[in-house]
PDB file of C-alpha atoms in Angstrom:
ATOM      1  CA  MET O  26       0.000   0.000   0.000  1.00  0.00           C
ATOM      2  CA  ARG O  27       1.289   3.431  -0.900  1.00  0.00           C
ATOM      3  CA  ASN O  28       0.534   5.252   2.365  1.00  0.00           C
ATOM      4  CA  LEU O  29       1.121   4.651   6.055  1.00  0.00           C
ATOM      5  CA  VAL O  30      -2.633   5.091   6.471  1.00  0.00           C
ATOM      6  CA  PRO O  31      -4.167   3.545   3.343  1.00  0.00           C
ATOM      7  CA  THR O  32      -7.015   5.264   1.555  1.00  0.00           C
ATOM      8  CA  ALA O  33     -10.348   3.493   1.154  1.00  0.00           C
ATOM      9  CA  CYS O  34     -12.939   3.506  -1.611  1.00  0.00           C
ATOM     10  CA  VAL O  35     -16.483   2.220  -1.106  1.00  0.00           C
ATOM     11  CA  VAL O  36     -18.214   0.771  -4.183  1.00  0.00           C
ATOM     12  CA  VAL O  37     -22.021   0.783  -4.080  1.00  0.00           C
ATOM     13  CA  PRO O  38     -23.801  -0.969  -6.971  1.00  0.00           C
ATOM     14  CA  THR O  39     -27.477   0.023  -7.015  1.00  0.00           C
ATOM     15  CA  PHE O  40     -30.537  -0.992  -8.986  1.00  0.00           C
ATOM     16  CA  ARG O  41     -33.922   0.689  -8.583  1.00  0.00           C
ATOM     17  CA  ARG O  42     -33.998   0.832  -4.766  1.00  0.00           C
ATOM     18  CA  PRO O  43     -33.705   4.558  -3.946  1.00  0.00           C
ATOM     19  CA  GLU O  44     -35.048   4.347  -0.372  1.00  0.00           C
ATOM     20  CA  LEU O  45     -32.701   1.508   0.538  1.00  0.00           C
ATOM     21  CA  LEU O  46     -29.823   3.237  -1.218  1.00  0.00           C
ATOM     22  CA  GLU O  47     -30.381   6.374   0.851  1.00  0.00           C
ATOM     23  CA  ARG O  48     -30.202   4.352   4.086  1.00  0.00           C
ATOM     24  CA  CYS O  49     -26.998   2.730   2.843  1.00  0.00           C
ATOM     25  CA  LEU O  50     -25.429   6.091   1.965  1.00  0.00           C
ATOM     26  CA  ARG O  51     -26.395   7.564   5.333  1.00  0.00           C
ATOM     27  CA  SER O  52     -24.480   4.733   6.996  1.00  0.00           C
ATOM     28  CA  LEU O  53     -21.425   5.738   4.928  1.00  0.00           C
ATOM     29  CA  GLN O  54     -21.978   9.353   5.913  1.00  0.00           C
ATOM     30  CA  GLY O  55     -21.923   8.322   9.585  1.00  0.00           C
ATOM     31  CA  GLN O  56     -18.573   6.502   9.481  1.00  0.00           C
ATOM     32  CA  SER O  57     -16.016   7.458  12.121  1.00  0.00           C
ATOM     33  CA  GLN O  58     -13.388   7.248   9.377  1.00  0.00           C
ATOM     34  CA  GLN O  59     -14.642   8.623   6.089  1.00  0.00           C
ATOM     35  CA  ALA O  60     -13.972   6.950   2.761  1.00  0.00           C
ATOM     36  CA  HIS O  61     -11.583   8.764   0.461  1.00  0.00           C
ATOM     37  CA  GLU O  62     -13.857   7.863  -2.457  1.00  0.00           C
ATOM     38  CA  ILE O  63     -17.389   6.536  -2.877  1.00  0.00           C
ATOM     39  CA  LYS O  64     -18.298   5.098  -6.256  1.00  0.00           C
ATOM     40  CA  ILE O  65     -22.048   4.636  -6.697  1.00  0.00           C
ATOM     41  CA  VAL O  66     -22.689   2.597  -9.830  1.00  0.00           C
ATOM     42  CA  ALA O  67     -26.197   2.991 -11.251  1.00  0.00           C
ATOM     43  CA  SER O  68     -26.887  -0.373 -12.879  1.00  0.00           C
ATOM     44  CA  ASP O  69     -29.856   1.280 -14.589  1.00  0.00           C
ATOM     45  CA  PRO O  70     -28.506   4.407 -16.362  1.00  0.00           C
ATOM     46  CA  ALA O  71     -31.961   6.023 -16.139  1.00  0.00           C
ATOM     47  CA  GLU O  72     -31.393   6.435 -12.375  1.00  0.00           C
ATOM     48  CA  LYS O  73     -28.189   8.448 -12.639  1.00  0.00           C
ATOM     49  CA  GLU O  74     -29.699  11.928 -12.267  1.00  0.00           C
ATOM     50  CA  THR O  75     -31.962  10.897  -9.378  1.00  0.00           C
ATOM     51  CA  ILE O  76     -29.007   9.406  -7.511  1.00  0.00           C
ATOM     52  CA  GLU O  77     -26.889  12.488  -8.183  1.00  0.00           C
ATOM     53  CA  ARG O  78     -29.589  14.639  -6.560  1.00  0.00           C
ATOM     54  CA  MET O  79     -29.664  12.296  -3.560  1.00  0.00           C
ATOM     55  CA  VAL O  80     -25.889  12.511  -3.196  1.00  0.00           C
ATOM     56  CA  GLU O  81     -26.011  16.301  -3.374  1.00  0.00           C
ATOM     57  CA  LEU O  82     -28.743  16.515  -0.726  1.00  0.00           C
ATOM     58  CA  LEU O  83     -26.775  14.195   1.570  1.00  0.00           C
ATOM     59  CA  GLY O  84     -23.613  16.246   1.093  1.00  0.00           C
ATOM     60  CA  LEU O  85     -21.412  13.295   0.097  1.00  0.00           C
ATOM     61  CA  THR O  86     -18.779  15.367  -1.638  1.00  0.00           C
ATOM     62  CA  GLN O  87     -16.418  12.409  -2.145  1.00  0.00           C
ATOM     63  CA  ALA O  88     -19.086  10.414  -4.035  1.00  0.00           C
ATOM     64  CA  ASP O  89     -19.244   9.910  -7.790  1.00  0.00           C
ATOM     65  CA  VAL O  90     -22.255   8.455  -9.576  1.00  0.00           C
ATOM     66  CA  ILE O  91     -21.279   6.253 -12.509  1.00  0.00           C
ATOM     67  CA  ALA O  92     -23.524   4.811 -15.214  1.00  0.00           C
ATOM     68  CA  LYS O  93     -23.022   3.164 -18.568  1.00  0.00           C
ATOM     69  CA  THR O  94     -25.356   3.292 -21.564  1.00  0.00           C
ATOM     70  CA  ARG O  95     -26.943  -0.080 -20.727  1.00  0.00           C
ATOM     71  CA  LEU O  96     -28.099  -2.110 -17.753  1.00  0.00           C
ATOM     72  CA  LEU O  97     -25.296  -3.654 -15.697  1.00  0.00           C
ATOM     73  CA  LEU O  98     -25.277  -6.917 -13.764  1.00  0.00           C
ATOM     74  CA  GLY O  99     -23.824  -7.080 -10.257  1.00  0.00           C
ATOM     75  CA  GLY O 100     -20.319  -8.229 -11.171  1.00  0.00           C
ATOM     76  CA  GLU O 101     -20.086  -5.686 -13.983  1.00  0.00           C
ATOM     77  CA  ALA O 102     -21.205  -2.839 -11.713  1.00  0.00           C
ATOM     78  CA  ARG O 103     -18.674  -3.717  -9.021  1.00  0.00           C
ATOM     79  CA  ASN O 104     -15.888  -3.907 -11.596  1.00  0.00           C
ATOM     80  CA  VAL O 105     -16.846  -0.530 -13.031  1.00  0.00           C
ATOM     81  CA  GLY O 106     -16.719   0.902  -9.513  1.00  0.00           C
ATOM     82  CA  TRP O 107     -13.343  -0.342  -8.308  1.00  0.00           C
ATOM     83  CA  ARG O 108     -11.641   0.207 -11.666  1.00  0.00           C
ATOM     84  CA  SER O 109     -12.621   3.882 -11.516  1.00  0.00           C
ATOM     85  CA  CYS O 110     -11.012   4.478  -8.107  1.00  0.00           C
ATOM     86  CA  CYS O 111      -7.441   5.189  -7.033  1.00  0.00           C
ATOM     87  CA  SER O 112      -7.638   4.167  -3.348  1.00  0.00           C
ATOM     88  CA  ASP O 113      -5.514   1.463  -1.709  1.00  0.00           C
ATOM     89  CA  ILE O 114      -8.427  -0.539  -0.285  1.00  0.00           C
ATOM     90  CA  VAL O 115     -11.777  -1.248  -1.920  1.00  0.00           C
ATOM     91  CA  MET O 116     -14.857  -2.015   0.173  1.00  0.00           C
ATOM     92  CA  PHE O 117     -18.132  -3.171  -1.336  1.00  0.00           C
ATOM     93  CA  VAL O 118     -21.643  -2.604   0.001  1.00  0.00           C
ATOM     94  CA  ASP O 119     -24.919  -3.592  -1.654  1.00  0.00           C
ATOM     95  CA  ASP O 120     -27.551  -0.865  -1.794  1.00  0.00           C
ATOM     96  CA  ASP O 121     -29.933  -2.739   0.509  1.00  0.00           C
ATOM     97  CA  ASP O 122     -27.321  -3.301   3.233  1.00  0.00           C
ATOM     98  CA  TYR O 123     -25.826  -0.783   5.653  1.00  0.00           C
ATOM     99  CA  TRP O 124     -22.821  -0.529   7.958  1.00  0.00           C
ATOM    100  CA  ASP O 125     -21.828  -0.071  11.572  1.00  0.00           C
ATOM    101  CA  SER O 126     -20.157   3.336  12.045  1.00  0.00           C
ATOM    102  CA  GLU O 127     -16.750   1.684  12.682  1.00  0.00           C
ATOM    103  CA  LYS O 128     -16.731  -0.471   9.536  1.00  0.00           C
ATOM    104  CA  ILE O 129     -14.229   1.528   7.463  1.00  0.00           C
ATOM    105  CA  ALA O 130     -11.947   2.272  10.420  1.00  0.00           C
ATOM    106  CA  LYS O 131     -11.783  -1.330  11.649  1.00  0.00           C
ATOM    107  CA  HIS O 132     -11.275  -2.832   8.199  1.00  0.00           C
ATOM    108  CA  THR O 133      -8.523  -0.340   7.406  1.00  0.00           C
ATOM    109  CA  ARG O 134      -6.804  -1.048  10.731  1.00  0.00           C
ATOM    110  CA  LYS O 135      -7.031  -4.820  10.161  1.00  0.00           C
ATOM    111  CA  HIS O 136      -5.412  -4.480   6.724  1.00  0.00           C
ATOM    112  CA  ILE O 137      -2.532  -2.549   8.307  1.00  0.00           C
ATOM    113  CA  GLU O 138      -2.051  -4.846  11.321  1.00  0.00           C
ATOM    114  CA  SER O 139      -2.316  -8.132   9.436  1.00  0.00           C
ATOM    115  CA  ALA O 140      -0.841  -7.122   6.051  1.00  0.00           C
ATOM    116  CA  ALA O 141      -3.757  -9.065   4.558  1.00  0.00           C
ATOM    117  CA  GLU O 142      -5.082  -8.331   1.096  1.00  0.00           C
ATOM    118  CA  VAL O 143      -8.582  -9.564   1.981  1.00  0.00           C
ATOM    119  CA  VAL O 144     -10.469  -8.751   5.207  1.00  0.00           C
ATOM    120  CA  TYR O 145     -13.970  -9.934   6.105  1.00  0.00           C
ATOM    121  CA  SER O 146     -16.131  -9.190   9.143  1.00  0.00           C
ATOM    122  CA  GLY O 147     -19.198 -10.602  10.857  1.00  0.00           C
ATOM    123  CA  VAL O 148     -22.747  -9.617   9.920  1.00  0.00           C
ATOM    124  CA  VAL O 149     -26.138  -9.034  11.488  1.00  0.00           C
ATOM    125  CA  TYR O 150     -28.936 -10.682   9.534  1.00  0.00           C
ATOM    126  CA  THR O 151     -31.798  -8.218   9.826  1.00  0.00           C
ATOM    127  CA  PHE O 152     -35.334  -8.767   8.553  1.00  0.00           C
ATOM    128  CA  GLY O 153     -36.971  -5.359   8.937  1.00  0.00           C
ATOM    129  CA  SER O 154     -39.959  -7.020  10.584  1.00  0.00           C
ATOM    130  CA  SER O 155     -40.973  -8.597  13.869  1.00  0.00           C
ATOM    131  CA  GLU O 156     -38.631 -11.503  13.191  1.00  0.00           C
ATOM    132  CA  GLN O 157     -35.594 -11.352  15.455  1.00  0.00           C
ATOM    133  CA  ASP O 158     -32.229 -10.356  13.995  1.00  0.00           C
ATOM    134  CA  PHE O 159     -29.367 -12.768  14.459  1.00  0.00           C
ATOM    135  CA  VAL O 160     -25.612 -12.379  14.420  1.00  0.00           C
ATOM    136  CA  ARG O 161     -23.085 -14.371  12.434  1.00  0.00           C
ATOM    137  CA  LEU O 162     -19.554 -13.876  13.710  1.00  0.00           C
ATOM    138  CA  ALA O 163     -16.751 -14.122  11.172  1.00  0.00           C
ATOM    139  CA  ARG O 164     -14.625 -17.236  11.516  1.00  0.00           C
ATOM    140  CA  PRO O 165     -10.837 -16.870  11.646  1.00  0.00           C
ATOM    141  CA  PRO O 166      -9.199 -17.556   8.279  1.00  0.00           C
ATOM    142  CA  ALA O 167      -8.042 -21.113   7.680  1.00  0.00           C
ATOM    143  CA  SER O 168      -4.481 -22.060   6.773  1.00  0.00           C
ATOM    144  CA  ASP O 169      -5.864 -23.232   3.410  1.00  0.00           C
ATOM    145  CA  MET O 170      -8.568 -20.721   2.519  1.00  0.00           C
ATOM    146  CA  ARG O 171      -9.256 -22.272  -0.883  1.00  0.00           C
ATOM    147  CA  THR O 172     -10.330 -25.527   0.725  1.00  0.00           C
ATOM    148  CA  ALA O 173     -12.114 -23.671   3.532  1.00  0.00           C
ATOM    149  CA  LEU O 174     -14.249 -21.697   1.081  1.00  0.00           C
ATOM    150  CA  LEU O 175     -15.752 -24.994  -0.066  1.00  0.00           C
ATOM    151  CA  ARG O 176     -16.715 -25.923   3.492  1.00  0.00           C
ATOM    152  CA  ASP O 177     -19.924 -25.015   5.251  1.00  0.00           C
ATOM    153  CA  GLY O 178     -19.886 -21.655   7.047  1.00  0.00           C
ATOM    154  CA  PHE O 179     -16.567 -20.264   5.825  1.00  0.00           C
ATOM    155  CA  CYS O 180     -17.566 -18.142   2.855  1.00  0.00           C
ATOM    156  CA  PRO O 181     -18.397 -14.503   3.747  1.00  0.00           C
ATOM    157  CA  PRO O 182     -22.213 -14.333   3.430  1.00  0.00           C
ATOM    158  CA  THR O 183     -22.256 -11.018   1.548  1.00  0.00           C
ATOM    159  CA  THR O 184     -19.864  -8.876  -0.478  1.00  0.00           C
ATOM    160  CA  SER O 185     -20.831  -6.056   1.908  1.00  0.00           C
ATOM    161  CA  CYS O 186     -18.607  -7.525   4.647  1.00  0.00           C
ATOM    162  CA  VAL O 187     -15.422  -7.818   2.569  1.00  0.00           C
ATOM    163  CA  SER O 188     -12.620  -5.383   1.732  1.00  0.00           C
ATOM    164  CA  VAL O 189      -9.821  -6.061  -0.751  1.00  0.00           C
ATOM    165  CA  THR O 190      -6.666  -4.196  -1.702  1.00  0.00           C
ATOM    166  CA  ARG O 191      -6.901  -2.647  -5.137  1.00  0.00           C
ATOM    167  CA  SER O 192      -3.666  -4.358  -6.191  1.00  0.00           C
ATOM    168  CA  ALA O 193      -5.178  -7.767  -5.373  1.00  0.00           C
ATOM    169  CA  LEU O 194      -8.284  -6.943  -7.408  1.00  0.00           C
ATOM    170  CA  GLU O 195      -6.077  -5.937 -10.329  1.00  0.00           C
ATOM    171  CA  GLY O 196      -4.114  -9.170 -10.059  1.00  0.00           C
ATOM    172  CA  ALA O 197      -7.319 -11.236 -10.137  1.00  0.00           C
ATOM    173  CA  SER O 198      -8.982  -9.070 -12.839  1.00  0.00           C
ATOM    174  CA  GLY O 199     -11.926  -8.481 -10.509  1.00  0.00           C
ATOM    175  CA  PHE O 200     -15.280 -10.227 -10.658  1.00  0.00           C
ATOM    176  CA  ASP O 201     -16.010 -12.757 -13.409  1.00  0.00           C
ATOM    177  CA  GLU O 202     -18.749 -10.991 -15.371  1.00  0.00           C
ATOM    178  CA  ALA O 203     -19.686 -14.144 -17.280  1.00  0.00           C
ATOM    179  CA  LEU O 204     -21.060 -15.828 -14.145  1.00  0.00           C
ATOM    180  CA  LYS O 205     -24.817 -15.622 -13.561  1.00  0.00           C
ATOM    181  CA  SER O 206     -24.321 -15.859  -9.789  1.00  0.00           C
ATOM    182  CA  TYR O 207     -21.579 -16.718  -7.245  1.00  0.00           C
ATOM    183  CA  GLN O 208     -19.419 -13.848  -8.577  1.00  0.00           C
ATOM    184  CA  ASP O 209     -18.328 -12.968  -5.041  1.00  0.00           C
ATOM    185  CA  TRP O 210     -17.498 -16.541  -4.004  1.00  0.00           C
ATOM    186  CA  ASP O 211     -15.598 -17.052  -7.256  1.00  0.00           C
ATOM    187  CA  LEU O 212     -13.471 -13.945  -6.616  1.00  0.00           C
ATOM    188  CA  TRP O 213     -12.665 -14.946  -3.012  1.00  0.00           C
ATOM    189  CA  TYR O 214     -11.777 -18.448  -4.261  1.00  0.00           C
ATOM    190  CA  ARG O 215      -9.344 -17.067  -6.849  1.00  0.00           C
ATOM    191  CA  LEU O 216      -7.837 -14.584  -4.380  1.00  0.00           C
ATOM    192  CA  ALA O 217      -7.347 -17.378  -1.837  1.00  0.00           C
ATOM    193  CA  GLY O 218      -4.780 -18.936  -4.143  1.00  0.00           C
ATOM    194  CA  THR O 219      -2.379 -15.986  -3.826  1.00  0.00           C
ATOM    195  CA  CYS O 220      -3.580 -13.626  -1.068  1.00  0.00           C
ATOM    196  CA  LYS O 221      -3.578 -13.476   2.709  1.00  0.00           C
ATOM    197  CA  PHE O 222      -6.997 -13.314   4.417  1.00  0.00           C
ATOM    198  CA  ALA O 223      -7.833 -11.808   7.811  1.00  0.00           C
ATOM    199  CA  SER O 224     -11.099 -11.565   9.715  1.00  0.00           C
ATOM    200  CA  ILE O 225     -12.855  -9.271  12.167  1.00  0.00           C
ATOM    201  CA  SER O 226     -15.099 -11.445  14.280  1.00  0.00           C
ATOM    202  CA  GLU O 227     -17.631  -8.795  15.299  1.00  0.00           C
ATOM    203  CA  PRO O 228     -20.599  -7.884  13.074  1.00  0.00           C
ATOM    204  CA  LEU O 229     -20.026  -4.628  11.202  1.00  0.00           C
ATOM    205  CA  VAL O 230     -22.640  -5.086   8.451  1.00  0.00           C
ATOM    206  CA  TYR O 231     -26.416  -5.159   8.576  1.00  0.00           C
ATOM    207  CA  PHE O 232     -27.247  -7.794   5.968  1.00  0.00           C
ATOM    208  CA  VAL O 233     -30.863  -7.072   5.071  1.00  0.00           C
ATOM    209  CA  GLN O 234     -33.047 -10.081   4.322  1.00  0.00           C
ATOM    210  CA  HIS O 235     -36.043  -9.526   2.067  1.00  0.00           C
ATOM    211  CA  ARG O 236     -37.916 -11.044  -0.815  1.00  0.00           C
ATOM    212  CA  GLY O 237     -37.015  -8.302  -3.304  1.00  0.00           C
ATOM    213  CA  GLU O 238     -35.044  -8.612  -6.507  1.00  0.00           C
ATOM    214  CA  ARG O 239     -31.894 -10.328  -5.326  1.00  0.00           C
ATOM    215  CA  VAL O 240     -29.735 -12.587  -7.482  1.00  0.00           C
ATOM    216  CA  SER O 241     -29.065 -14.849  -4.486  1.00  0.00           C
ATOM    217  CA  MET O 242     -32.807 -15.598  -4.296  1.00  0.00           C
ATOM    218  CA  GLN O 243     -33.059 -16.777  -7.916  1.00  0.00           C
ATOM    219  CA  SER O 244     -32.567 -20.535  -8.220  1.00  0.00           C
ATOM    220  CA  SER O 245     -32.361 -20.495 -12.034  1.00  0.00           C
ATOM    221  CA  ASN O 246     -29.321 -18.193 -11.887  1.00  0.00           C
ATOM    222  CA  ARG O 247     -27.762 -20.352  -9.178  1.00  0.00           C
ATOM    223  CA  ILE O 248     -28.207 -23.532 -11.228  1.00  0.00           C
ATOM    224  CA  GLN O 249     -26.753 -21.954 -14.361  1.00  0.00           C
ATOM    225  CA  ALA O 250     -23.823 -20.473 -12.444  1.00  0.00           C
ATOM    226  CA  ALA O 251     -23.143 -23.826 -10.766  1.00  0.00           C
ATOM    227  CA  LYS O 252     -22.702 -25.399 -14.220  1.00  0.00           C
ATOM    228  CA  GLN O 253     -20.336 -22.565 -15.161  1.00  0.00           C
ATOM    229  CA  LEU O 254     -18.244 -23.101 -12.016  1.00  0.00           C
ATOM    230  CA  LEU O 255     -18.030 -26.842 -12.599  1.00  0.00           C
ATOM    231  CA  GLU O 256     -16.730 -26.159 -16.098  1.00  0.00           C
ATOM    232  CA  LYS O 257     -14.290 -23.574 -14.750  1.00  0.00           C
ATOM    233  CA  TYR O 258     -12.828 -25.562 -11.840  1.00  0.00           C
ATOM    234  CA  GLY O 259     -13.715 -29.183 -12.587  1.00  0.00           C
ATOM    235  CA  ARG O 260     -16.259 -31.525 -11.010  1.00  0.00           C
ATOM    236  CA  SER O 261     -14.572 -32.182  -7.681  1.00  0.00           C
ATOM    237  CA  GLN O 262     -16.654 -33.747  -4.924  1.00  0.00           C
ATOM    238  CA  GLN O 263     -16.028 -30.778  -2.629  1.00  0.00           C
ATOM    239  CA  LEU O 264     -17.263 -28.277  -5.222  1.00  0.00           C
ATOM    240  CA  LEU O 265     -20.328 -30.397  -6.010  1.00  0.00           C
ATOM    241  CA  GLU O 266     -21.239 -30.612  -2.307  1.00  0.00           C
ATOM    242  CA  PHE O 267     -20.717 -26.852  -1.865  1.00  0.00           C
ATOM    243  CA  LEU O 268     -22.939 -25.994  -4.844  1.00  0.00           C
ATOM    244  CA  ASN O 269     -25.656 -28.413  -3.717  1.00  0.00           C
ATOM    245  CA  ARG O 270     -25.708 -26.823  -0.246  1.00  0.00           C
ATOM    246  CA  GLU O 271     -25.903 -23.339  -1.738  1.00  0.00           C
ATOM    247  CA  LEU O 272     -28.756 -24.274  -4.073  1.00  0.00           C
ATOM    248  CA  VAL O 273     -30.808 -25.682  -1.203  1.00  0.00           C
ATOM    249  CA  ARG O 274     -30.215 -22.516   0.831  1.00  0.00           C
ATOM    250  CA  THR O 275     -31.255 -20.366  -2.119  1.00  0.00           C
ATOM    251  CA  LEU O 276     -34.486 -22.329  -2.473  1.00  0.00           C
ATOM    252  CA  GLU O 277     -35.052 -22.167   1.277  1.00  0.00           C
ATOM    253  CA  ARG O 278     -34.715 -18.366   1.329  1.00  0.00           C
ATOM    254  CA  ALA O 279     -37.023 -17.879  -1.646  1.00  0.00           C
ATOM    255  CA  LEU O 280     -39.709 -20.321  -0.505  1.00  0.00           C
ATOM    256  CA  VAL O 281     -39.732 -19.345   3.171  1.00  0.00           C
ATOM    257  CA  PHE O 282     -39.867 -15.623   2.388  1.00  0.00           C
ATOM    258  CA  SER O 283     -42.732 -16.284   0.000  1.00  0.00           C
ATOM    259  CA  ALA O 284     -44.643 -18.256   2.643  1.00  0.00           C
ATOM    260  CA  ARG O 285     -43.963 -15.606   5.276  1.00  0.00           C
ATOM    261  CA  GLU O 286     -45.704 -13.056   3.057  1.00  0.00           C
ATOM    262  CA  GLY O 287     -48.703 -15.338   2.649  1.00  0.00           C
ATOM    263  CA  ASP O 288     -48.010 -16.300  -0.963  1.00  0.00           C
ATOM    264  CA  GLY O 289     -50.312 -19.241  -1.689  1.00  0.00           C
ATOM    265  CA  THR O 290     -48.140 -20.383  -4.600  1.00  0.00           C
ATOM    266  CA  SER O 291     -45.188 -21.155  -2.339  1.00  0.00           C
ATOM    267  CA  PHE O 292     -46.169 -24.788  -1.718  1.00  0.00           C
ATOM    268  CA  PRO O 293     -46.773 -25.614  -5.408  1.00  0.00           C
ATOM    269  CA  ARG O 294     -43.341 -24.123  -6.082  1.00  0.00           C
ATOM    270  CA  PHE O 295     -41.900 -26.211  -3.248  1.00  0.00           C
ATOM    271  CA  TRP O 296     -43.259 -29.421  -4.779  1.00  0.00           C
ATOM    272  CA  SER O 297     -41.990 -28.478  -8.234  1.00  0.00           C
ATOM    273  CA  GLU O 298     -38.472 -28.153  -6.772  1.00  0.00           C
ATOM    274  CA  VAL O 299     -38.863 -31.575  -5.118  1.00  0.00           C
ATOM    275  CA  ARG O 300     -40.001 -33.120  -8.420  1.00  0.00           C
ATOM    276  CA  ALA O 301     -37.063 -31.491 -10.221  1.00  0.00           C
ATOM    277  CA  GLY O 302     -34.689 -33.063  -7.704  1.00  0.00           C
ATOM    278  CA  ASN O 303     -33.386 -29.721  -6.434  1.00  0.00           C
ATOM    279  CA  LEU O 304     -34.813 -30.556  -2.996  1.00  0.00           C
ATOM    280  CA  LYS O 305     -34.237 -34.175  -1.966  1.00  0.00           C
ATOM    281  CA  VAL O 306     -37.162 -36.114  -0.470  1.00  0.00           C
ATOM    282  CA  VAL O 307     -34.842 -38.048   1.845  1.00  0.00           C
ATOM    283  CA  HIS O 308     -32.965 -35.009   3.177  1.00  0.00           C
ATOM    284  CA  TRP O 309     -33.883 -33.531   6.578  1.00  0.00           C
ATOM    285  CA  ARG O 310     -33.556 -29.946   5.303  1.00  0.00           C
ATOM    286  CA  THR O 311     -36.405 -30.461   2.826  1.00  0.00           C
ATOM    287  CA  TYR O 312     -38.741 -31.277   5.724  1.00  0.00           C
ATOM    288  CA  TRP O 313     -37.379 -28.350   7.750  1.00  0.00           C
ATOM    289  CA  ILE O 314     -38.169 -25.977   4.858  1.00  0.00           C
ATOM    290  CA  SER O 315     -41.692 -27.354   4.493  1.00  0.00           C
ATOM    291  CA  LEU O 316     -42.297 -27.029   8.260  1.00  0.00           C
ATOM    292  CA  LYS O 317     -41.199 -23.377   8.309  1.00  0.00           C
ATOM    293  CA  MET O 318     -43.380 -22.656   5.275  1.00  0.00           C
ATOM    294  CA  LEU O 319     -46.360 -24.317   6.939  1.00  0.00           C
ATOM    295  CA  VAL O 320     -45.902 -22.277  10.141  1.00  0.00           C
ATOM    296  CA  TYR O 321     -45.636 -18.989   8.254  1.00  0.00           C
ATOM    297  CA  LEU O 322     -48.625 -19.680   6.014  1.00  0.00           C
ATOM    298  CA  SER O 323     -50.714 -20.840   8.971  1.00  0.00           C
ATOM    299  CA  ASN O 324     -49.856 -17.692  10.937  1.00  0.00           C
ATOM    300  CA  HIS O 325     -50.712 -15.539   7.946  1.00  0.00           C
ATOM    301  CA  LEU O 326     -54.066 -17.259   7.404  1.00  0.00           C
ATOM    302  CA  PHE O 327     -54.873 -17.073  11.126  1.00  0.00           C
ATOM    303  CA  ALA O 328     -54.094 -13.350  11.233  1.00  0.00           C
ATOM    304  CA  ARG O 329     -56.217 -12.760   8.144  1.00  0.00           C
ATOM    305  CA  ALA O 330     -59.118 -14.707   9.691  1.00  0.00           C
ATOM    306  CA  LEU O 331     -58.919 -12.595  12.880  1.00  0.00           C
ATOM    307  CA  LYS O 332     -58.870  -9.412  10.839  1.00  0.00           C
ATOM    308  CA  ALA O 333     -61.939 -10.541   8.896  1.00  0.00           C
ATOM    309  CA  ASP O 334     -63.831 -11.120  12.180  1.00  0.00           C
TER     310      ASP O 334
END
């Protein structure tokens, strides 16, 4: 890194979520250590002027709003953001997530103390409803991070909790824009071959859980990306098991969120995934998903019946 105290850039890809974006930007505004640069990448170019007005009203003088002439996918938007910056460290935050006020300061300090190129922190899963938030502490890095990233519970759950030196991003050529999903995991996996990782156990990111347009909730993208990764890295047993676990979790999130909102089509969709073999009849998690769906739908119907009375 060029400086004794490295500079930090925050990259914020955004797509048609102005209210959530404003909350995210306010959390950047409230940082104890301010970012040297903020690159807000409007994945929909039609939003550029609206976002520029928001930035002006918030007084984020270090922020630039970037847009291309076409729609951008997540990996493309993140690449556009970090490639346009000149800071030593790049931090990513999705527009629907937001940060603890010490996020930039603690990540920067960890990079300095550990000489790590990649730093990840814990997260708070928050639902924005009556459902209780829960904390996931970051695990210490393993001696072999490549192997660890294929194991359950080691991969950072969101790009919003990771910071990377710009030089490491340049060496890895950033996110693989050809992938339909798993772009973040794929980048961490490639970086793990050459870079040092460090972790901050405590949660510094509010990882917002919702049913909205989120690539990680779309099973078709996950399935297609899984095939791409198997072609890219080979059909090892560890990679197959990792991708199977991730697909089931994607289906669980989508189906359970749907049931929680009282969507009557959630059970037909559940059975279609069972028939397709994406959810295994003999696996305990399939029954756990169906039980959670049943509880949520029953609660929704009960509440609706009480309201009708």
